[in-house]
PDB file of N, CA and C in Angstrom:
ATOM      1  N   ARG A   1    -156.690  41.116 -61.827  1.00  0.00           N
ATOM      2  CA  ARG A   1    -156.658  41.510 -63.250  1.00  0.00           C
ATOM      3  C   ARG A   1    -156.267  40.295 -64.087  1.00  0.00           C
ATOM      4  N   LYS A   2    -157.079  39.907 -65.037  1.00  0.00           N
ATOM      5  CA  LYS A   2    -156.784  38.793 -65.879  1.00  0.00           C
ATOM      6  C   LYS A   2    -155.910  39.232 -67.058  1.00  0.00           C
ATOM      7  N   LEU A   3    -154.857  38.528 -67.273  1.00  0.00           N
ATOM      8  CA  LEU A   3    -153.989  38.795 -68.463  1.00  0.00           C
ATOM      9  C   LEU A   3    -154.496  37.973 -69.648  1.00  0.00           C
ATOM     10  N   HIS A   4    -154.309  38.479 -70.822  1.00  0.00           N
ATOM     11  CA  HIS A   4    -154.795  37.752 -72.046  1.00  0.00           C
ATOM     12  C   HIS A   4    -153.625  37.369 -72.884  1.00  0.00           C
ATOM     13  N   ILE A   5    -153.830  36.367 -73.648  1.00  0.00           N
ATOM     14  CA  ILE A   5    -152.840  35.882 -74.652  1.00  0.00           C
ATOM     15  C   ILE A   5    -153.220  36.539 -76.002  1.00  0.00           C
ATOM     16  N   THR A   6    -152.254  37.264 -76.553  1.00  0.00           N
ATOM     17  CA  THR A   6    -152.428  37.852 -77.886  1.00  0.00           C
ATOM     18  C   THR A   6    -151.850  36.949 -78.930  1.00  0.00           C
ATOM     19  N   MET A   7    -150.665  36.413 -78.652  1.00  0.00           N
ATOM     20  CA  MET A   7    -149.957  35.610 -79.627  1.00  0.00           C
ATOM     21  C   MET A   7    -149.091  34.581 -78.882  1.00  0.00           C
ATOM     22  N   LEU A   8    -149.050  33.359 -79.366  1.00  0.00           N
ATOM     23  CA  LEU A   8    -148.168  32.332 -78.851  1.00  0.00           C
ATOM     24  C   LEU A   8    -147.302  31.824 -80.012  1.00  0.00           C
ATOM     25  N   GLY A   9    -146.098  31.476 -79.670  1.00  0.00           N
ATOM     26  CA  GLY A   9    -145.198  30.880 -80.684  1.00  0.00           C
ATOM     27  C   GLY A   9    -144.652  29.595 -80.194  1.00  0.00           C
ATOM     28  N   MET A  10    -144.358  28.692 -81.126  1.00  0.00           N
ATOM     29  CA  MET A  10    -143.771  27.385 -80.777  1.00  0.00           C
ATOM     30  C   MET A  10    -142.900  26.917 -81.891  1.00  0.00           C
ATOM     31  N   PHE A  11    -141.966  26.056 -81.543  1.00  0.00           N
ATOM     32  CA  PHE A  11    -141.184  25.389 -82.544  1.00  0.00           C
ATOM     33  C   PHE A  11    -141.393  23.920 -82.453  1.00  0.00           C
ATOM     34  N   SER A  12    -141.687  23.276 -83.584  1.00  0.00           N
ATOM     35  CA  SER A  12    -141.911  21.874 -83.656  1.00  0.00           C
ATOM     36  C   SER A  12    -140.664  21.163 -84.166  1.00  0.00           C
ATOM     37  N   TYR A  13    -140.051  20.323 -83.325  1.00  0.00           N
ATOM     38  CA  TYR A  13    -138.877  19.639 -83.746  1.00  0.00           C
ATOM     39  C   TYR A  13    -139.263  18.513 -84.744  1.00  0.00           C
ATOM     40  N   ASP A  14    -140.480  17.963 -84.618  1.00  0.00           N
ATOM     41  CA  ASP A  14    -140.936  16.984 -85.569  1.00  0.00           C
ATOM     42  C   ASP A  14    -141.053  17.523 -86.971  1.00  0.00           C
ATOM     43  N   GLU A  15    -141.486  18.762 -87.078  1.00  0.00           N
ATOM     44  CA  GLU A  15    -141.687  19.412 -88.378  1.00  0.00           C
ATOM     45  C   GLU A  15    -140.501  20.345 -88.752  1.00  0.00           C
ATOM     46  N   ASN A  16    -139.666  20.616 -87.805  1.00  0.00           N
ATOM     47  CA  ASN A  16    -138.540  21.535 -88.019  1.00  0.00           C
ATOM     48  C   ASN A  16    -138.998  22.915 -88.504  1.00  0.00           C
ATOM     49  N   GLN A  17    -140.020  23.462 -87.817  1.00  0.00           N
ATOM     50  CA  GLN A  17    -140.528  24.775 -88.192  1.00  0.00           C
ATOM     51  C   GLN A  17    -141.222  25.458 -87.031  1.00  0.00           C
ATOM     52  N   PHE A  18    -141.295  26.799 -87.163  1.00  0.00           N
ATOM     53  CA  PHE A  18    -141.995  27.573 -86.165  1.00  0.00           C
ATOM     54  C   PHE A  18    -143.433  27.730 -86.548  1.00  0.00           C
ATOM     55  N   HIS A  19    -144.289  27.864 -85.501  1.00  0.00           N
ATOM     56  CA  HIS A  19    -145.729  28.083 -85.680  1.00  0.00           C
ATOM     57  C   HIS A  19    -146.136  29.236 -84.750  1.00  0.00           C
ATOM     58  N   SER A  20    -147.105  30.029 -85.179  1.00  0.00           N
ATOM     59  CA  SER A  20    -147.680  31.071 -84.297  1.00  0.00           C
ATOM     60  C   SER A  20    -149.174  30.954 -84.271  1.00  0.00           C
ATOM     61  N   PHE A  21    -149.738  31.341 -83.145  1.00  0.00           N
ATOM     62  CA  PHE A  21    -151.167  31.190 -82.904  1.00  0.00           C
ATOM     63  C   PHE A  21    -151.687  32.468 -82.258  1.00  0.00           C
ATOM     64  N   ASP A  22    -152.715  33.072 -82.841  1.00  0.00           N
ATOM     65  CA  ASP A  22    -153.317  34.240 -82.174  1.00  0.00           C
ATOM     66  C   ASP A  22    -154.425  33.744 -81.230  1.00  0.00           C
ATOM     67  N   GLU A  23    -155.087  34.626 -80.532  1.00  0.00           N
ATOM     68  CA  GLU A  23    -156.060  34.229 -79.513  1.00  0.00           C
ATOM     69  C   GLU A  23    -157.189  33.368 -80.079  1.00  0.00           C
ATOM     70  N   THR A  24    -157.571  33.604 -81.303  1.00  0.00           N
ATOM     71  CA  THR A  24    -158.641  32.817 -81.909  1.00  0.00           C
ATOM     72  C   THR A  24    -158.189  31.390 -82.262  1.00  0.00           C
ATOM     73  N   GLU A  25    -156.893  31.177 -82.324  1.00  0.00           N
ATOM     74  CA  GLU A  25    -156.334  29.868 -82.705  1.00  0.00           C
ATOM     75  C   GLU A  25    -155.827  29.040 -81.474  1.00  0.00           C
ATOM     76  N   LEU A  26    -156.124  29.530 -80.297  1.00  0.00           N
ATOM     77  CA  LEU A  26    -155.621  28.836 -79.076  1.00  0.00           C
ATOM     78  C   LEU A  26    -156.106  27.409 -78.995  1.00  0.00           C
ATOM     79  N   PRO A  27    -157.331  27.039 -79.353  1.00  0.00           N
ATOM     80  CA  PRO A  27    -157.664  25.583 -79.312  1.00  0.00           C
ATOM     81  C   PRO A  27    -156.733  24.716 -80.157  1.00  0.00           C
ATOM     82  N   LEU A  28    -156.277  25.247 -81.298  1.00  0.00           N
ATOM     83  CA  LEU A  28    -155.313  24.466 -82.100  1.00  0.00           C
ATOM     84  C   LEU A  28    -153.972  24.306 -81.339  1.00  0.00           C
ATOM     85  N   PHE A  29    -153.530  25.356 -80.689  1.00  0.00           N
ATOM     86  CA  PHE A  29    -152.305  25.301 -79.911  1.00  0.00           C
ATOM     87  C   PHE A  29    -152.429  24.276 -78.786  1.00  0.00           C
ATOM     88  N   TRP A  30    -153.551  24.296 -78.039  1.00  0.00           N
ATOM     89  CA  TRP A  30    -153.722  23.372 -76.914  1.00  0.00           C
ATOM     90  C   TRP A  30    -153.707  21.950 -77.390  1.00  0.00           C
ATOM     91  N   ARG A  31    -154.320  21.658 -78.516  1.00  0.00           N
ATOM     92  CA  ARG A  31    -154.316  20.288 -79.059  1.00  0.00           C
ATOM     93  C   ARG A  31    -152.874  19.839 -79.368  1.00  0.00           C
ATOM     94  N   ARG A  32    -152.090  20.752 -79.876  1.00  0.00           N
ATOM     95  CA  ARG A  32    -150.722  20.411 -80.153  1.00  0.00           C
ATOM     96  C   ARG A  32    -149.956  20.117 -78.870  1.00  0.00           C
ATOM     97  N   LEU A  33    -150.230  20.925 -77.846  1.00  0.00           N
ATOM     98  CA  LEU A  33    -149.537  20.728 -76.577  1.00  0.00           C
ATOM     99  C   LEU A  33    -149.920  19.348 -75.966  1.00  0.00           C
ATOM    100  N   GLU A  34    -151.130  18.969 -76.092  1.00  0.00           N
ATOM    101  CA  GLU A  34    -151.562  17.684 -75.550  1.00  0.00           C
ATOM    102  C   GLU A  34    -150.842  16.504 -76.180  1.00  0.00           C
ATOM    103  N   GLN A  35    -150.329  16.707 -77.397  1.00  0.00           N
ATOM    104  CA  GLN A  35    -149.656  15.642 -78.138  1.00  0.00           C
ATOM    105  C   GLN A  35    -148.145  15.649 -77.937  1.00  0.00           C
ATOM    106  N   CYS A  36    -147.621  16.674 -77.318  1.00  0.00           N
ATOM    107  CA  CYS A  36    -146.166  16.747 -77.231  1.00  0.00           C
ATOM    108  C   CYS A  36    -145.622  15.877 -76.123  1.00  0.00           C
ATOM    109  N   ASP A  37    -144.403  15.374 -76.324  1.00  0.00           N
ATOM    110  CA  ASP A  37    -143.715  14.557 -75.324  1.00  0.00           C
ATOM    111  C   ASP A  37    -143.093  15.410 -74.220  1.00  0.00           C
ATOM    112  N   LEU A  38    -142.563  16.527 -74.579  1.00  0.00           N
ATOM    113  CA  LEU A  38    -141.843  17.448 -73.676  1.00  0.00           C
ATOM    114  C   LEU A  38    -142.027  18.842 -74.140  1.00  0.00           C
ATOM    115  N   LEU A  39    -142.357  19.707 -73.234  1.00  0.00           N
ATOM    116  CA  LEU A  39    -142.508  21.132 -73.520  1.00  0.00           C
ATOM    117  C   LEU A  39    -141.294  21.836 -72.854  1.00  0.00           C
ATOM    118  N   ILE A  40    -140.496  22.520 -73.724  1.00  0.00           N
ATOM    119  CA  ILE A  40    -139.363  23.287 -73.200  1.00  0.00           C
ATOM    120  C   ILE A  40    -139.765  24.717 -73.110  1.00  0.00           C
ATOM    121  N   VAL A  41    -139.627  25.289 -71.904  1.00  0.00           N
ATOM    122  CA  VAL A  41    -140.154  26.617 -71.632  1.00  0.00           C
ATOM    123  C   VAL A  41    -139.119  27.415 -70.850  1.00  0.00           C
ATOM    124  N   PHE A  42    -139.406  28.732 -70.719  1.00  0.00           N
ATOM    125  CA  PHE A  42    -138.563  29.663 -69.923  1.00  0.00           C
ATOM    126  C   PHE A  42    -139.460  30.397 -68.955  1.00  0.00           C
ATOM    127  N   ASN A  43    -139.232  30.232 -67.690  1.00  0.00           N
ATOM    128  CA  ASN A  43    -140.012  30.894 -66.618  1.00  0.00           C
ATOM    129  C   ASN A  43    -141.526  30.548 -66.739  1.00  0.00           C
ATOM    130  N   ASN A  44    -141.779  29.355 -67.144  1.00  0.00           N
ATOM    131  CA  ASN A  44    -143.208  28.965 -67.336  1.00  0.00           C
ATOM    132  C   ASN A  44    -143.994  28.921 -66.037  1.00  0.00           C
ATOM    133  N   ARG A  45    -143.430  28.276 -65.042  1.00  0.00           N
ATOM    134  CA  ARG A  45    -144.202  28.099 -63.797  1.00  0.00           C
ATOM    135  C   ARG A  45    -144.375  29.423 -63.108  1.00  0.00           C
ATOM    136  N   GLY A  46    -143.442  30.360 -63.255  1.00  0.00           N
ATOM    137  CA  GLY A  46    -143.534  31.628 -62.576  1.00  0.00           C
ATOM    138  C   GLY A  46    -144.421  32.629 -63.246  1.00  0.00           C
ATOM    139  N   PHE A  47    -144.719  32.453 -64.509  1.00  0.00           N
ATOM    140  CA  PHE A  47    -145.506  33.455 -65.233  1.00  0.00           C
ATOM    141  C   PHE A  47    -146.499  32.816 -66.212  1.00  0.00           C
ATOM    142  N   ASP A  48    -146.003  32.088 -67.165  1.00  0.00           N
ATOM    143  CA  ASP A  48    -146.859  31.600 -68.249  1.00  0.00           C
ATOM    144  C   ASP A  48    -148.000  30.701 -67.775  1.00  0.00           C
ATOM    145  N   ASP A  49    -147.712  29.859 -66.781  1.00  0.00           N
ATOM    146  CA  ASP A  49    -148.824  29.025 -66.263  1.00  0.00           C
ATOM    147  C   ASP A  49    -149.976  29.813 -65.720  1.00  0.00           C
ATOM    148  N   VAL A  50    -149.625  30.928 -65.067  1.00  0.00           N
ATOM    149  CA  VAL A  50    -150.701  31.743 -64.464  1.00  0.00           C
ATOM    150  C   VAL A  50    -151.616  32.288 -65.587  1.00  0.00           C
ATOM    151  N   VAL A  51    -151.061  32.746 -66.682  1.00  0.00           N
ATOM    152  CA  VAL A  51    -151.830  33.279 -67.790  1.00  0.00           C
ATOM    153  C   VAL A  51    -152.502  32.112 -68.518  1.00  0.00           C
ATOM    154  N   ALA A  52    -151.793  31.099 -68.862  1.00  0.00           N
ATOM    155  CA  ALA A  52    -152.332  30.018 -69.695  1.00  0.00           C
ATOM    156  C   ALA A  52    -153.423  29.217 -68.966  1.00  0.00           C
ATOM    157  N   SER A  53    -153.335  29.116 -67.662  1.00  0.00           N
ATOM    158  CA  SER A  53    -154.323  28.311 -66.907  1.00  0.00           C
ATOM    159  C   SER A  53    -155.738  28.883 -67.049  1.00  0.00           C
ATOM    160  N   ALA A  54    -155.859  30.154 -67.320  1.00  0.00           N
ATOM    161  CA  ALA A  54    -157.199  30.725 -67.497  1.00  0.00           C
ATOM    162  C   ALA A  54    -157.809  30.212 -68.781  1.00  0.00           C
ATOM    163  N   TYR A  55    -157.001  29.813 -69.756  1.00  0.00           N
ATOM    164  CA  TYR A  55    -157.499  29.268 -71.010  1.00  0.00           C
ATOM    165  C   TYR A  55    -157.449  27.735 -71.051  1.00  0.00           C
ATOM    166  N   PHE A  56    -156.437  27.183 -70.401  1.00  0.00           N
ATOM    167  CA  PHE A  56    -156.146  25.726 -70.508  1.00  0.00           C
ATOM    168  C   PHE A  56    -155.765  25.253 -69.143  1.00  0.00           C
ATOM    169  N   PRO A  57    -156.713  24.914 -68.288  1.00  0.00           N
ATOM    170  CA  PRO A  57    -156.440  24.547 -66.864  1.00  0.00           C
ATOM    171  C   PRO A  57    -155.447  23.352 -66.715  1.00  0.00           C
ATOM    172  N   GLU A  58    -155.361  22.469 -67.708  1.00  0.00           N
ATOM    173  CA  GLU A  58    -154.522  21.314 -67.597  1.00  0.00           C
ATOM    174  C   GLU A  58    -153.024  21.624 -67.910  1.00  0.00           C
ATOM    175  N   VAL A  59    -152.696  22.868 -68.177  1.00  0.00           N
ATOM    176  CA  VAL A  59    -151.378  23.202 -68.605  1.00  0.00           C
ATOM    177  C   VAL A  59    -150.283  22.751 -67.592  1.00  0.00           C
ATOM    178  N   SER A  60    -150.633  22.782 -66.291  1.00  0.00           N
ATOM    179  CA  SER A  60    -149.621  22.393 -65.275  1.00  0.00           C
ATOM    180  C   SER A  60    -149.367  20.888 -65.252  1.00  0.00           C
ATOM    181  N   LYS A  61    -150.185  20.109 -65.942  1.00  0.00           N
ATOM    182  CA  LYS A  61    -150.014  18.661 -65.999  1.00  0.00           C
ATOM    183  C   LYS A  61    -149.066  18.226 -67.114  1.00  0.00           C
ATOM    184  N   LEU A  62    -148.693  19.122 -67.992  1.00  0.00           N
ATOM    185  CA  LEU A  62    -147.817  18.747 -69.139  1.00  0.00           C
ATOM    186  C   LEU A  62    -146.402  18.465 -68.655  1.00  0.00           C
ATOM    187  N   ASN A  63    -145.824  17.525 -69.323  1.00  0.00           N
ATOM    188  CA  ASN A  63    -144.380  17.172 -69.089  1.00  0.00           C
ATOM    189  C   ASN A  63    -143.532  18.291 -69.655  1.00  0.00           C
ATOM    190  N   ARG A  64    -142.697  18.922 -68.843  1.00  0.00           N
ATOM    191  CA  ARG A  64    -141.935  20.079 -69.360  1.00  0.00           C
ATOM    192  C   ARG A  64    -140.603  20.256 -68.646  1.00  0.00           C
ATOM    193  N   PHE A  65    -139.763  20.981 -69.304  1.00  0.00           N
ATOM    194  CA  PHE A  65    -138.465  21.325 -68.809  1.00  0.00           C
ATOM    195  C   PHE A  65    -138.395  22.847 -68.818  1.00  0.00           C
ATOM    196  N   ASP A  66    -138.295  23.449 -67.636  1.00  0.00           N
ATOM    197  CA  ASP A  66    -138.298  24.908 -67.519  1.00  0.00           C
ATOM    198  C   ASP A  66    -136.831  25.363 -67.325  1.00  0.00           C
ATOM    199  N   ILE A  67    -136.328  25.997 -68.399  1.00  0.00           N
ATOM    200  CA  ILE A  67    -134.897  26.435 -68.298  1.00  0.00           C
ATOM    201  C   ILE A  67    -134.800  27.745 -67.588  1.00  0.00           C
TER     202      ILE A  67
END
C-alpha cells in the first residue's frame, strides 16, 4: 500500500519563517531540500523516508540530523 503526502511543513532558518506545501507543490519543496545544508527531522529514516522516496528517490542522500 502506497502512502501519499497531503501536506508538508518546513521552517527556514534563513528566512525565519514556516512554509507549507500541498501535494501539487511538492516539486517546490524538493528544490528547497536540495539547497539545504542540513535537514533536521524526527523519525525520518523510520517513516518519512519510506513515504518521501516514492516522490523523491534522492531523499536518503540529504545531509540530516534525525532527533
